[in-house]
Every structure is written in structure tokens, then in C-alpha cells.
Coordinates of C-alpha atoms in Angstrom, one line a residue:
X1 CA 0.0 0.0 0.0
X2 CA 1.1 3.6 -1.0
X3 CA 1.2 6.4 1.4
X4 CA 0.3 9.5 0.4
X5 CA 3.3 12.3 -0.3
X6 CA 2.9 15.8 1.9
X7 CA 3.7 18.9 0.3
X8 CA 6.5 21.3 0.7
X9 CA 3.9 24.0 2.0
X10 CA 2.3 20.9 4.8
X11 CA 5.6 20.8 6.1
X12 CA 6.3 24.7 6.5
X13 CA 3.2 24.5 8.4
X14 CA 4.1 22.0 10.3
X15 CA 7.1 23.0 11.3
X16 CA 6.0 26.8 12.1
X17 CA 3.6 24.4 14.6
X18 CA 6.3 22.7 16.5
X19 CA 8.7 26.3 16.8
X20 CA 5.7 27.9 17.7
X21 CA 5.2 25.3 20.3
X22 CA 8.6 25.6 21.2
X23 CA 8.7 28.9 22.1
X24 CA 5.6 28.7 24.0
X25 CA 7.7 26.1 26.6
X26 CA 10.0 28.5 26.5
X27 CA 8.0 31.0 27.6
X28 CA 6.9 29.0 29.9
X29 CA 9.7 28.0 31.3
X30 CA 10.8 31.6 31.7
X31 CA 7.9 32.7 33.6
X32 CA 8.6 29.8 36.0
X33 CA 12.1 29.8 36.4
X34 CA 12.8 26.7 34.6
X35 CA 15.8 28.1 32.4
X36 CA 18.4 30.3 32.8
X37 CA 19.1 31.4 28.9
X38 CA 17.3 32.7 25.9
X39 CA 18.3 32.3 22.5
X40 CA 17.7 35.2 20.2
X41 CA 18.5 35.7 15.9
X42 CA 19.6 38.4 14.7
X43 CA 21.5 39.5 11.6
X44 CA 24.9 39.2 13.5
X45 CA 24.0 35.6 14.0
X46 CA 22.5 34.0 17.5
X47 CA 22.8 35.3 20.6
X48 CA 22.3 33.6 24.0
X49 CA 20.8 36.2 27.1
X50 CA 21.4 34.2 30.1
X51 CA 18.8 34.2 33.1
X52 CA 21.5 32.9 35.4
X53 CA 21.0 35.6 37.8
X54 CA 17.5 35.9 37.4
X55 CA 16.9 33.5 41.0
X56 CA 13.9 32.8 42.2
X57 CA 14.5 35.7 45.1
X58 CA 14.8 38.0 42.6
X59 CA 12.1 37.1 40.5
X60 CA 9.7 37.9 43.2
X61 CA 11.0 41.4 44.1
X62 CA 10.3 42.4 40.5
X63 CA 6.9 40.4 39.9
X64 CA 5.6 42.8 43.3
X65 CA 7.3 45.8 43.1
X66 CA 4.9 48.7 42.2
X67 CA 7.0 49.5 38.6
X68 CA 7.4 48.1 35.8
X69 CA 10.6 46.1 35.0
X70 CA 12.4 45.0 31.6
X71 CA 15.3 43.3 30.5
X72 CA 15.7 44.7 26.7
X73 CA 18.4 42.9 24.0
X74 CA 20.7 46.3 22.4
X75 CA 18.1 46.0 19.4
X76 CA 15.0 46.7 22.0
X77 CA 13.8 43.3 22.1
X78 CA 12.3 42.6 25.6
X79 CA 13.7 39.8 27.4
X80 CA 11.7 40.1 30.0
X81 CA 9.2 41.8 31.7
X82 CA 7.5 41.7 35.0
X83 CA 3.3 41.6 35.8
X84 CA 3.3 45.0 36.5
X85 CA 4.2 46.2 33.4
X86 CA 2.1 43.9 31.7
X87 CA -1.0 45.5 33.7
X88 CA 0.3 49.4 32.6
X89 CA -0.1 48.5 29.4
X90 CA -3.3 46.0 29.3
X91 CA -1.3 43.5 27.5
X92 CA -0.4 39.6 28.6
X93 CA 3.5 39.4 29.6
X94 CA 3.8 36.5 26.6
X95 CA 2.6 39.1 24.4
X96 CA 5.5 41.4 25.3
X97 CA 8.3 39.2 26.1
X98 CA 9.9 38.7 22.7
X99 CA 8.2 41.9 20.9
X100 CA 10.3 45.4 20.3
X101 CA 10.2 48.2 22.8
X102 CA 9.9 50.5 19.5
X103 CA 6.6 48.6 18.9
X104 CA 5.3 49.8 22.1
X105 CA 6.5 53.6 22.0
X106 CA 5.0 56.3 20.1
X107 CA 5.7 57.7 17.1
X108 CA 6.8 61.2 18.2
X109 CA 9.1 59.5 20.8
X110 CA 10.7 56.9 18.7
X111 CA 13.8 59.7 18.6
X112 CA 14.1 59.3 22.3
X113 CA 14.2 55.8 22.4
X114 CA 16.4 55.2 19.4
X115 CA 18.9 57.8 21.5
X116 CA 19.1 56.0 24.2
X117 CA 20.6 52.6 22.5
X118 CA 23.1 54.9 21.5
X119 CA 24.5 55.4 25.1
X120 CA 27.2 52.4 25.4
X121 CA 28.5 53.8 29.3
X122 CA 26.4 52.3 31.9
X123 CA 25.5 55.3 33.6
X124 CA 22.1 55.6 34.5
X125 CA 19.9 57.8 32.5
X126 CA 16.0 59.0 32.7
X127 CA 13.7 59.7 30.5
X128 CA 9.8 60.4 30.2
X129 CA 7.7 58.7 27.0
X130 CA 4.7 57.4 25.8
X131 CA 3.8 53.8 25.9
X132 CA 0.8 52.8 23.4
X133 CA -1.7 50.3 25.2
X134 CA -3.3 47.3 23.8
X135 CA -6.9 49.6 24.2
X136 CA -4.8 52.3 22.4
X137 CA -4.8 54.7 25.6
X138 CA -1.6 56.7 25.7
X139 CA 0.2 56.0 28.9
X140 CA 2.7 58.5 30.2
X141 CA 6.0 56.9 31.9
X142 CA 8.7 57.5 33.2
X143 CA 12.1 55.2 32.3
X144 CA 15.0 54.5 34.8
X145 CA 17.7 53.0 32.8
X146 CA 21.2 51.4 33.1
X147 CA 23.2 48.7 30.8
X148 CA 24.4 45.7 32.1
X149 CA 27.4 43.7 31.2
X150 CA 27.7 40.0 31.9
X151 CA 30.1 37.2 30.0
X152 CA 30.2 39.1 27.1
X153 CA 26.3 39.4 26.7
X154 CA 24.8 43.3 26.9
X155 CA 21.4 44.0 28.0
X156 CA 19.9 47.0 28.9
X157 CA 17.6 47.1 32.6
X158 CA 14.6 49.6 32.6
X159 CA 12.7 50.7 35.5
X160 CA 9.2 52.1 34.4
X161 CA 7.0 54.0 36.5
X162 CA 3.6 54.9 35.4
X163 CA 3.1 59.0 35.3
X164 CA -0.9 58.9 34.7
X165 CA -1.6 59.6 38.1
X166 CA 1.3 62.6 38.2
X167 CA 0.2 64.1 34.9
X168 CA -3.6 64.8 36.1
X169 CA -1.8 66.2 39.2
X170 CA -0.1 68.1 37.4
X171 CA -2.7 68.5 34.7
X172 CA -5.2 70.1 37.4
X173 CA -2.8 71.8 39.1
X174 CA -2.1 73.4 36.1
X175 CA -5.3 74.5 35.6
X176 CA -5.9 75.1 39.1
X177 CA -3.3 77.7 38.8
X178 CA -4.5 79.0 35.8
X179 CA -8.2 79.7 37.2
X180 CA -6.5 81.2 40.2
X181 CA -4.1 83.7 38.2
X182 CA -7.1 84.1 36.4
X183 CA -8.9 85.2 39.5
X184 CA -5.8 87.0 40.5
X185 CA -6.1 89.2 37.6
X186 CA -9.8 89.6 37.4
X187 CA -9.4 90.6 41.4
X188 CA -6.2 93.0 40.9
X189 CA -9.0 94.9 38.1
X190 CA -11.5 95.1 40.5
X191 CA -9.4 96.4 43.6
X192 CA -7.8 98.6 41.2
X193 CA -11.5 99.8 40.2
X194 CA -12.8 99.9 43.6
X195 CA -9.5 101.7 44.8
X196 CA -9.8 104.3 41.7
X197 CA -13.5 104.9 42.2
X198 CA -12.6 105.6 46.4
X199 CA -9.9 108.1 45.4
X200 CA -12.5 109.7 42.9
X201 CA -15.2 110.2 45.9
X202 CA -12.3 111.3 47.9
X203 CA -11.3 113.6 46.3
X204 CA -14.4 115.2 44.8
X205 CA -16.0 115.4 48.2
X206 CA -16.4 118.6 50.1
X207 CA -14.9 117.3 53.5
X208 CA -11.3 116.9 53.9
X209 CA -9.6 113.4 54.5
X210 CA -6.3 112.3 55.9
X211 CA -5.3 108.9 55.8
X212 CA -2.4 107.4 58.1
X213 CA -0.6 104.2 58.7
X214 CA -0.6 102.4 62.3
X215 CA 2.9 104.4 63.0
X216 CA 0.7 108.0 62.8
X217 CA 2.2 108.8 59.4
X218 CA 0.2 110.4 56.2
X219 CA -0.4 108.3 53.5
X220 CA -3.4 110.4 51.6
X221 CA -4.7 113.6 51.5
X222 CA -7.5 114.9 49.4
X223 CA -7.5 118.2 48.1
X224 CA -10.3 119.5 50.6
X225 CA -7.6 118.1 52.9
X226 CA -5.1 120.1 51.1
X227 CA -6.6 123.3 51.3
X228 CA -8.0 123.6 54.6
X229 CA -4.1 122.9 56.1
X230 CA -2.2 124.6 53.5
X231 CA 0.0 121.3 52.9
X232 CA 0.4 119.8 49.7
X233 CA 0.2 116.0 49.9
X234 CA 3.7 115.6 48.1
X235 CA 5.2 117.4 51.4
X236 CA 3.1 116.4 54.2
X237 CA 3.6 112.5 52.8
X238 CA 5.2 110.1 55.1
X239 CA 5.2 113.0 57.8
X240 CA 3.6 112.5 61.8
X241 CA 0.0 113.2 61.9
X242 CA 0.3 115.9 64.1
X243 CA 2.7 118.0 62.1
X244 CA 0.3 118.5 59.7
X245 CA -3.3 117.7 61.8
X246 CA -2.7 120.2 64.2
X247 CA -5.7 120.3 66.8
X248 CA -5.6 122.6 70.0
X249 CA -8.4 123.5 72.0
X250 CA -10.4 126.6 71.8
X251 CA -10.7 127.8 75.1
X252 CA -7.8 126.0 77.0
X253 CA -5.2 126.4 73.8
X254 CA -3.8 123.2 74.3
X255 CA -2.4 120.4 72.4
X256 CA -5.1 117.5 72.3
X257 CA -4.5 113.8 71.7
X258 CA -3.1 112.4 69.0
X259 CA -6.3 111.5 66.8
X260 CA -5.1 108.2 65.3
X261 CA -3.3 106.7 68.7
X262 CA -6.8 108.0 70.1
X263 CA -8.6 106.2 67.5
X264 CA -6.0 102.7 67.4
X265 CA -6.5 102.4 70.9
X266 CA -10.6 102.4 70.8
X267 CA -10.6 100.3 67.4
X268 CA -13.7 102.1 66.5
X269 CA -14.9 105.0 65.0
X270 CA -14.7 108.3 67.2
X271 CA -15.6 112.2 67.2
X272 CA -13.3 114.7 68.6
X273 CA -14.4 117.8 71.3
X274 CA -16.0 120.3 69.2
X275 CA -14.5 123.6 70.4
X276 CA -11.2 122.5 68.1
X277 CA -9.2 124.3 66.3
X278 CA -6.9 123.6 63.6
X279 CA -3.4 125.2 63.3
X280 CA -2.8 125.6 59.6
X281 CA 0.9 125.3 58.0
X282 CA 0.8 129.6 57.7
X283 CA -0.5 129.7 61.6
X284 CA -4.0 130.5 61.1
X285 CA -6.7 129.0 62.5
X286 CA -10.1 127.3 61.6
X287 CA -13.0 125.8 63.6
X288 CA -12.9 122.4 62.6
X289 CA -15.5 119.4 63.3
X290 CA -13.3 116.3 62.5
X291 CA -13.6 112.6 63.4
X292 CA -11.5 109.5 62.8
X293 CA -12.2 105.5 61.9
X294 CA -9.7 102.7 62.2
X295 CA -8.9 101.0 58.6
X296 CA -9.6 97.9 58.7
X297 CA -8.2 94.7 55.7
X298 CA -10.9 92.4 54.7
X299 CA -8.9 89.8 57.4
X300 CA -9.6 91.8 60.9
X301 CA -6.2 93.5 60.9
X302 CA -6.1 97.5 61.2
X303 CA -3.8 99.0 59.0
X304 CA -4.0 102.8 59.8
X305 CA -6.6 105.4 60.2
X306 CA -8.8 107.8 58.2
X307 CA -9.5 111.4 59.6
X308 CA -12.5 113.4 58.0
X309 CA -13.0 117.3 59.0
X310 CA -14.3 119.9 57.8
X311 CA -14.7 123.8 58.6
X312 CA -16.9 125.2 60.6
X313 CA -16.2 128.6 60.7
X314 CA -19.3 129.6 58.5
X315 CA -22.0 127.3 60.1
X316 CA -20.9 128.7 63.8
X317 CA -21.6 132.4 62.5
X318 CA -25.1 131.2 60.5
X319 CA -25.6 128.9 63.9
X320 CA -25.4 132.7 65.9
X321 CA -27.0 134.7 63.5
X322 CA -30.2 132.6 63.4
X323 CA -30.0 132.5 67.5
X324 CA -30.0 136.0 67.6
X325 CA -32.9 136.2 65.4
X326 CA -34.5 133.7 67.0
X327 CA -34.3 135.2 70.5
X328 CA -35.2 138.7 68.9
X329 CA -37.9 137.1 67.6
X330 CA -39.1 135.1 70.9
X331 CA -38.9 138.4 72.9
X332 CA -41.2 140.2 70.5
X333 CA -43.5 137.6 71.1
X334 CA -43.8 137.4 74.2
X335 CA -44.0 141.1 74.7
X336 CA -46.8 141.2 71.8
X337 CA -48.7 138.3 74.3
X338 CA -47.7 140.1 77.0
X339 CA -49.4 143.7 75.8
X340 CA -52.5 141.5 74.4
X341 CA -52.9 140.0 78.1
X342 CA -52.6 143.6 79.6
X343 CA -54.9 145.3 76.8
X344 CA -57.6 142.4 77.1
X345 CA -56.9 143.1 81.2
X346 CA -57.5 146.9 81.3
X347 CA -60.9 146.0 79.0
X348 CA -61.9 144.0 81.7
X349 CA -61.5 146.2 84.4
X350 CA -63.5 148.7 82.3
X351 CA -66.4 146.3 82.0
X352 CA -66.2 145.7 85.6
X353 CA -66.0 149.5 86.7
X354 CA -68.6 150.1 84.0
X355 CA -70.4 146.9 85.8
X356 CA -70.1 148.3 89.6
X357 CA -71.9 151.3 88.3
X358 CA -74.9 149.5 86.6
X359 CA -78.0 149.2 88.9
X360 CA -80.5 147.1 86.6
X361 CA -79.5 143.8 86.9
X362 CA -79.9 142.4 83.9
X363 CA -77.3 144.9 82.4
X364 CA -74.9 144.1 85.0
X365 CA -75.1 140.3 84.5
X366 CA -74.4 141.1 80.7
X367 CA -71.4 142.8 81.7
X368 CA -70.6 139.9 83.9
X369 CA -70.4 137.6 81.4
X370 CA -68.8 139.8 78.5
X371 CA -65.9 140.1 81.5
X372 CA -65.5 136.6 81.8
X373 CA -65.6 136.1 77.6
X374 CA -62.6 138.5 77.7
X375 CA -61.0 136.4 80.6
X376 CA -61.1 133.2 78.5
X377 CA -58.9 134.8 75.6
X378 CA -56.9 136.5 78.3
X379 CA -56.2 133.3 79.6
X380 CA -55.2 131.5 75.8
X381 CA -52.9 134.4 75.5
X382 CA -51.0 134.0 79.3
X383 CA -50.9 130.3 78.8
X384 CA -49.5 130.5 75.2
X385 CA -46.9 133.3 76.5
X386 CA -45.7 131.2 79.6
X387 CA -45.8 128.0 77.2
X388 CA -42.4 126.8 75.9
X389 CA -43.8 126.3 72.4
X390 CA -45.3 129.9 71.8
X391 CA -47.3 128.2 68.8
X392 CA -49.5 125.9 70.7
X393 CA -50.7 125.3 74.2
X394 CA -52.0 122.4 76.0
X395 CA -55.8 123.1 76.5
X396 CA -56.3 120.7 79.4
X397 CA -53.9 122.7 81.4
X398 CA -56.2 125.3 80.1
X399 CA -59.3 123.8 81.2
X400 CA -58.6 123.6 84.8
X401 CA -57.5 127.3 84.9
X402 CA -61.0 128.5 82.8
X403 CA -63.2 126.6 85.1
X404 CA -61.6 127.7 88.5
X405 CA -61.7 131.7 87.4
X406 CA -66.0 130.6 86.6
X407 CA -66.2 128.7 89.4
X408 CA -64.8 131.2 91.4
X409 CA -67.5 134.0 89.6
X410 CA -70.6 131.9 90.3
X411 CA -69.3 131.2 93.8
X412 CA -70.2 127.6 92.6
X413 CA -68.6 125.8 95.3
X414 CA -70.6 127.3 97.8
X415 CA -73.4 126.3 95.8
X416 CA -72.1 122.9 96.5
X417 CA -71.9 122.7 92.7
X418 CA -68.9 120.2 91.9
X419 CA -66.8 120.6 88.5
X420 CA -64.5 117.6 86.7
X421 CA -62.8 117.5 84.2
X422 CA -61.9 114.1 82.0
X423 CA -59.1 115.1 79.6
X424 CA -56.2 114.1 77.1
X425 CA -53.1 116.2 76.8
X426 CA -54.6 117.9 73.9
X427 CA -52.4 121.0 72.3
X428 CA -54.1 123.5 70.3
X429 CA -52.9 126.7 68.3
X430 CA -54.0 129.9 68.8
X431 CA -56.7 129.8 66.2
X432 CA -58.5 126.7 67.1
X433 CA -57.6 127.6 71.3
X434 CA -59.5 131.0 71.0
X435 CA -63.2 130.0 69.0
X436 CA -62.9 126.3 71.7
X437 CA -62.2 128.3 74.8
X438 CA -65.2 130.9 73.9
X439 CA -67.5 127.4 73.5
X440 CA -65.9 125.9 77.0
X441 CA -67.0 129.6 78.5
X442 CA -70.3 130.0 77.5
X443 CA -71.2 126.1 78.1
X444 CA -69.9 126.0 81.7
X445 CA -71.5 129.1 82.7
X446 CA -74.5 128.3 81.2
X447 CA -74.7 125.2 83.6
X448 CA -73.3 127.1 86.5
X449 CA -76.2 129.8 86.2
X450 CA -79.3 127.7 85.2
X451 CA -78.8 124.2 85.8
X452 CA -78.8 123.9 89.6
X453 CA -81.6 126.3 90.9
X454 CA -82.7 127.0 94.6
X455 CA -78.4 126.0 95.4
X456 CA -79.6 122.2 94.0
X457 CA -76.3 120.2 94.5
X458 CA -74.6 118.7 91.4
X459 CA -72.1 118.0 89.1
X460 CA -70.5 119.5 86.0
X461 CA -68.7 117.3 83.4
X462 CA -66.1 118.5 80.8
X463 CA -64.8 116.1 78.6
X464 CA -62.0 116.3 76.2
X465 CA -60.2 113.6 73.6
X466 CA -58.6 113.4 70.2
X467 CA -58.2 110.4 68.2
X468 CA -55.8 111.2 65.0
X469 CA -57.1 114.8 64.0
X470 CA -60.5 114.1 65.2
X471 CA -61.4 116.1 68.9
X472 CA -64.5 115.7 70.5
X473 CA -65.6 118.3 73.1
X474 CA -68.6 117.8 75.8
X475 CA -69.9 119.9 78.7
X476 CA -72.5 117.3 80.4
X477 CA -74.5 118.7 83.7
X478 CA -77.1 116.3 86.1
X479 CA -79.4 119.6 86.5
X480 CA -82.6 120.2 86.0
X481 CA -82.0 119.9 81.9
X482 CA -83.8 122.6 79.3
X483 CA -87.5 123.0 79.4
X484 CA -89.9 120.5 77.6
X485 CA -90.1 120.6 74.0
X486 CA -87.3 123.2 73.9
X487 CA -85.5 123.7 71.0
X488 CA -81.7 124.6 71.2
X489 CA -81.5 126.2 67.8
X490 CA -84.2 128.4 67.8
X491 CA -83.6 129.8 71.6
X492 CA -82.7 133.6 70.5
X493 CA -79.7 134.1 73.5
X494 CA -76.0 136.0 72.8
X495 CA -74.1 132.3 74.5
X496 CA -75.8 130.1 72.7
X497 CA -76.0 131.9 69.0
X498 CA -72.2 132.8 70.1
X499 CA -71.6 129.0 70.8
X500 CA -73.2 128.2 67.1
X501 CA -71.3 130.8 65.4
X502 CA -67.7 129.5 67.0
X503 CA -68.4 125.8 66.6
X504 CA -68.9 127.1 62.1
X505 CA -65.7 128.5 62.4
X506 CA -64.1 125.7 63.6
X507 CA -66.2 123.3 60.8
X508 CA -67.7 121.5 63.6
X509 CA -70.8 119.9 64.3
X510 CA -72.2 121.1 67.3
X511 CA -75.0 119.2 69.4
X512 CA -77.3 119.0 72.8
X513 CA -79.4 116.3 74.5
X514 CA -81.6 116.2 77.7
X515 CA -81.1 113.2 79.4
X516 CA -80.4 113.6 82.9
X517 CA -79.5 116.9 82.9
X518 CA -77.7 118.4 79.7
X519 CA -74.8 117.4 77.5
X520 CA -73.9 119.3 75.0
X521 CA -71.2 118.0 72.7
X522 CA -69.0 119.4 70.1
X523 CA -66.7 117.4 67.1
X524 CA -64.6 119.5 65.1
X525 CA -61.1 118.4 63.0
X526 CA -57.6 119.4 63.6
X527 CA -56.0 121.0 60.4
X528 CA -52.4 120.9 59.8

């Protein structure tokens, strides 16, 4: 029987099968320590590496160091390499062991590595590349390298260590610093802003500033500043406060305090004595109002003091002019009061002497009563001239001094006639006080003469309140009350057609009821 022939390209095939088998043991047997050479072609012929050194001791130390770890051949074929440089780069240790470093490398540092084969000392050189992944990630690393010679064999050892986690350090510090300069720079603009736009309002404004540093020495002036001293800021710069802030006292001529030590030592704002004055660089000297305020850095620290002041010289003389006016002015009026009090007075006694003289009653009670009308505007007129605010008076002081002069008149408390009076503090001017104390007159004295006949005892009520502008007036009596069927409006008498006329000239609403005696009540509205 024939057997059948193989071809030339069966056995290619089959032996490509057994060296690839081969080198698979050998692999193999590297990775487990099981020989101690390898045998690599190259155009100068064969070459055996040995692993005679590579024990098992030292085997470990490089399969769990943290870097990665080759053995290269002078072309860049790696030799060996250990697991952690097979897990930087994703890629199974027989995968590498056997392949070119150059494979590995990227393109744009293929100069690099080709340099470094170059190097024949066996000093130890460094060098940071690119390694290409088997996902195709770029890894940044950096190689520690030295040659080795050993029984006429060269290899060349590498130390990688894996940069990725240094490069985003430095990759975010890198932009960390870039965000900061650019809030540096965008900060530096706004200060400078902010700083230009204070200068601007300092120097614009009409009171003077100084500024100072903690040691008492100028470090701004505006021109207010400028002029009100008589030092430029180019000169008084860098000088003691108080060779240019000069402060003595008006009436005792002395020195004060240094301002800013004054201010440093209260850390807060202060005002200075105003009787200053301030000694200008020619010797003159101005009123002054001044104060000072600690600087103080956005982080708590003081760093000098500001002084603002200004002159006063004008205000003091517009401040005496309008005194004098004023107390010109307060004089007259009193003195214009106090001739109204003694004209309304001397009509008085008139009416009184004309009264004495009188025989039919009825005339003399008229008199009577015109003497006491008189006596109620007498009385608005002493009240508002011994009142500290000549253009009102409290009327429920008034009250009580009204009914006792009536009281007195009718000899009411003999009568056993008892008056009260329920009030707010209610302040009125003089011409709302006048028409209101005409109405109080007439209405008391009204109930005084008519409502307690044959001396009936009783009571007389006058109440008096305001709520917002509104003020409501009553005069109430327990008498005998007005006659049946009487009507108020139509009774033809000087009080009460007086009483109607004043209560229209305040806007009022005037009003009377007959319960229990008399009440007769009064609403008017405060204007102004």
C-alpha cells in the first residue's frame, strides 16, 4: 500500500507548529524559572541572554514591586518583563516578552528611544515617554535605565514608573493655577476699580480726608484736605500726623490727643471735642468738626486710620445769626402776648367798673359775662406766652384754669356745685384755642347759672379727647335739663348763637341732649 506524499507547503506549516510550540515552553519556562538562557537571531547571527541571575529571590522582588521592570536585548527586544508592566499596558507578559520596545513607543518618541541605545556607558539615565496600550490609551511613563554587562552578553535594565496619576496632578494643578491667576487678575481689576473709584469720591467730596498708617504717618490727602491745612500731599507725605493735623483746644489752647493713637486704641470710629481748632501750616486757624475710623483689611487687621473734618467757621456764624434772630424774635413775642394779656386786662377792668356802676341787673349780668368772655382769651394768651412752644398750648392745662376763674364767679362751690374734668393732653394753636375756649366759657357758665336752681347740689362734666385729627368736646350737667319741648337752635340768647357761630368756624358739628340733665357736645377736625 502507498502512502500518500505531503507537500512542501504541509511541512512549512508543520514545522512553524512545532517552533511555535517551542517557544511557547520556552515561555513557559521563563515565567517559572525553569531556564536560565534565551536564545535570540539576529542578523549578527544567534545570541544567547542568560537568566543565570534571574533567581527565584529575585524574580519575586520584580513580579511585586509597584513598577514596571524589563530586561531589553541592544536591538529593543524585551527579554523580560514583569506583571506590572504587563497590567500598565493592558497586555499579557507573553505578548510582550519577545516583541520590540519601539513597537510599544509612540511615534513622536521613537527619537528618544532610538537615542538611548546609543548610550554604550552604563550610567544611569532618565527619560519620560509614551507607551501605546493594547486599548490604544496613551500611557505617560517615566524610564529609569542602566546597561548591564555580563560574559560578554549586553542587555539594557529599565525601570518604568507609570506617570498617569502625576500628569492629572499636574494637569489640574495646572489649571488650578491658571483659574487662580485668572482670578488673581480679574481681582487685581477690581481692587484697582474699587480703589480708583474711592480716590474719585475722595477727592471730589467737600470734607477733607487724611489717611495714616498704624505708626501715625500720612499716607493720603484729598485736596479739601489740602486746602484747609495749606499742605500739599507731596510734602506732608510720610510726615507725623500731628505736624500737619494740628488740633488745639479753643478755650484752653492746648495740644489734644493724638487723633489716630486716640482712634488705634478704641478700634472704632470716634468724634473729637467740638471747640477745636486747627493750626494751619501759615498759623492761622479754623473751627474744625473732625472725626476718625480705624482702617480695617478684609482679614480683621487695622492697618492705619482715616480722619475726616471739615470747617466750621461759617456754620458757627449762620448757627449765631439765626440764635440772635430767634431770641429777637421770641422776645417780641412774648412782649406782643404780654401787651394783648394787659390790653384784654385793662378791657376788663373797664367792664367791671362800668359793671359796679350799673343798677338794673340784667345789664350788669351782661357785663358779667362779656368780663369773663374777655378772661377766656386773656387766659389762651397768658398760657401760650408762659408755654415753651409759643405756637401751641395744651388746652387741658387750660381747662382747669378756665373753670376755676368761673367757678370762682358763680361762687359755685358754695353752691355745692362740683366741677371735673376728664381730659387728654390735647395742644391746640391759637386759632383753634380762642373760638374752643369761647365754647368751653359759654357752656360752663350756662350750667353754672341755670342748671342747679334753689343751690340744687350737682355735678358739671367736661370732657376732652382726640383720636388722629378728630377732637371731641362735651360739657354734660345732672341739672334740671332745658325745658320741655325746647329747642336749642331756635332759643334767641348771645351764649348760645355765640356758641353756634364758633363751633362754624371751627367746621364743627355742634349738638345738645336732655337726658339727665344736659350734654352738650362738640366734634370739630384738627388742620395741619
Amino acid at each position: 500500500m502507498r502512502l500518500p506524499t505531503r507537500s512542501k507547503k504541509d511541512l512549512e506549516i508543520e514545522a512553524l507548529k512545532a517552533r511555535l510550540a517551542e517557544a511557547e515552553d520556552t515561555l513557559r519556562a521563563i515565567h517559572e524559572g525553569e531556564v536560565d538562557a534565551v536564545v535570540v537571531s539576529s542578523p549578527g547571527g544567534d545570541r544567547v541572554y542568560t537568566l543565570a541571575g534571574a533567581e527565584i529571590s529575585y524574580r519575586l522582588i520584580l513580579q511585586t514591586m509597584n513598577e514596571g521592570a524589563l530586561t531589553l536585548s541592544p536591538d529593543g527586544t524585551i527579554l523580560y518583563c514583569n506583571q506590572q508592566f504587563s497590567q500598565m499596558l493592558k497586555t499579557p507578559m507573553e505578548k510582550l516578552i519577545g516583541s520590540s520596545l519601539f513597537s510599544l513607543v509612540v511615534p513622536q518618541d521613537q527619537a528618544v528611544i532610538a537615542s538611548l541605545f546609543k548610550v554604550t556607558t552604563g550610567e544611569n539615565i532618565r527619560l519620560e515617554i509614551r507607551l501605546k496600550g493594547r486599548d490604544g490609551a496613551l500611557l505617560p511613563v517615566n524610564f529609569s535605565t542602566s546597561r548591564l554587562h555580563s560574559e560578554a552578553v549586553e542587555t539594557i535594565i529599565i525601570v518604568v514608573t507609570d506617570l498617569t496619576d502625576r500628569k492629572l496632578a499636574e494637569e489640574a494643578l495646572r489649571r488650578s493655577n491658571e483659574e487662580l491667576e485668572i482670578k488673581v487678575t480679574q481681582r487685581t481689576v477690581e481692587l484697582r476699580d474699587s480703589e480708583q473709584r474711592w480716590v474719585t469720591t475722595l477727592i471730589s467730596i467737600g470734607d477733607a480726608v487724611i489717611s495714616t498708617d498704624t505708626e501715625s504717618r500720612i499716607t493720603f490727602m484729598n485736596p479739601a484736605a489740602e486746602k484747609l491745612t495749606g499742605w500739599k500731599l507731596s510734602e506732608a507725605a510720610l510726615k507725623p500726623v500731628n505736624e500737619v493735623f494740628r488740633i488745639i483746644n479753643e478755650v484752653t489752647r492746648v495740644a489734644v490727643e493724638d487723633p489716630v493713637a486716640k482712634v488705634l486704641a478704641g478700634s472704632s470710629p470716634i468724634g473729637f471735642a467740638n471747640d477745636s481748632l486747627l493750626v494751619r501750616k501759615d498759623g492761622t486757624e479754623v473751627p474744625v468738626e473732625n472725626s476718625g475710623a480705624p482702617i480695617v483689611t478684609t482679614n480683621g487687621r487695622i492697618s492705619g486710620v482715616v480722619l475726616v473734618f471739615r470747617d466750621v467757621a461759617d456754620r458757627r456764624q449762620a448757627e449765631k445769626t439765626i440764635k440772635a434772630s430767634l431770641n429777637h424774635k421770641e422776645t417780641l413775642l412774648k412782649e406782643i402776648h404780654h401787651r394783648i394779656k394787659n390790653n384784654l386786662s385793662m378791657v376788663q377792668a373797664l367792664l367791671s367798673l362800668q359793671a359796679s356802676h350799673m343798677s338794673p341787673e340784667r345789664a350788669a349780668q351782661s357785663l358779667k359775662e362779656a368780663q369773663n368772655r374777655i378772661k377766656s382769651i386773656a387766659l389762651v394768651h397768658e398760657k401760650l406766652y408762659r408755654s415753651a412752644d409759643v405756637s401751641h398750648m395744651n388746652f387741658t392745662d387750660y381747662l382747669h384754669s378756665l373753670t376755676e376763674t368761673l367757678m370762682d364767679t358763680y361762687q359755685a362751690q358754695d353752691r355745692r356745685i362740683t366741677l371735673q374734668i376728664q381730659a387728654q393732653d390735647v395742644y391746640l394753636d391759637i386759632d383753634t384755642a380762642l373760638p374752643v375756649s369761647l365754647i368751653v366759657n359759654e357752656l360752663v357758665t350756662n350750667a353754672l347759672r341755670h342748671a342747679f336752681p334753689k343751690n340744687r347740689r350737682g355735678f358739671v362734666t367736661i370732657q376732652l379727647n382726640r383720636v388722629n385729627s378728630q377732637v371731641e368736646l362735651a360739657v354734660t350737667d345732672d341739672g334740671v335739663g332745658m325745658p320741655e319741648g325746647l329747642d336749642p337752635d331756635k332759643i334767641d340768647t348771645l351764649g348760645l348763637k355765640l356758641v353756634s357761630s364758633l363751633a362754624g368756624q371751627l367746621r364743627g358739628k355742634m349738638s345738645f341732649h336732655h337726658e339727665k340733665g344736659t350734654c352738650a357736645r362738640l366734634y370739630f377736625t384738627l388742620i395741619g
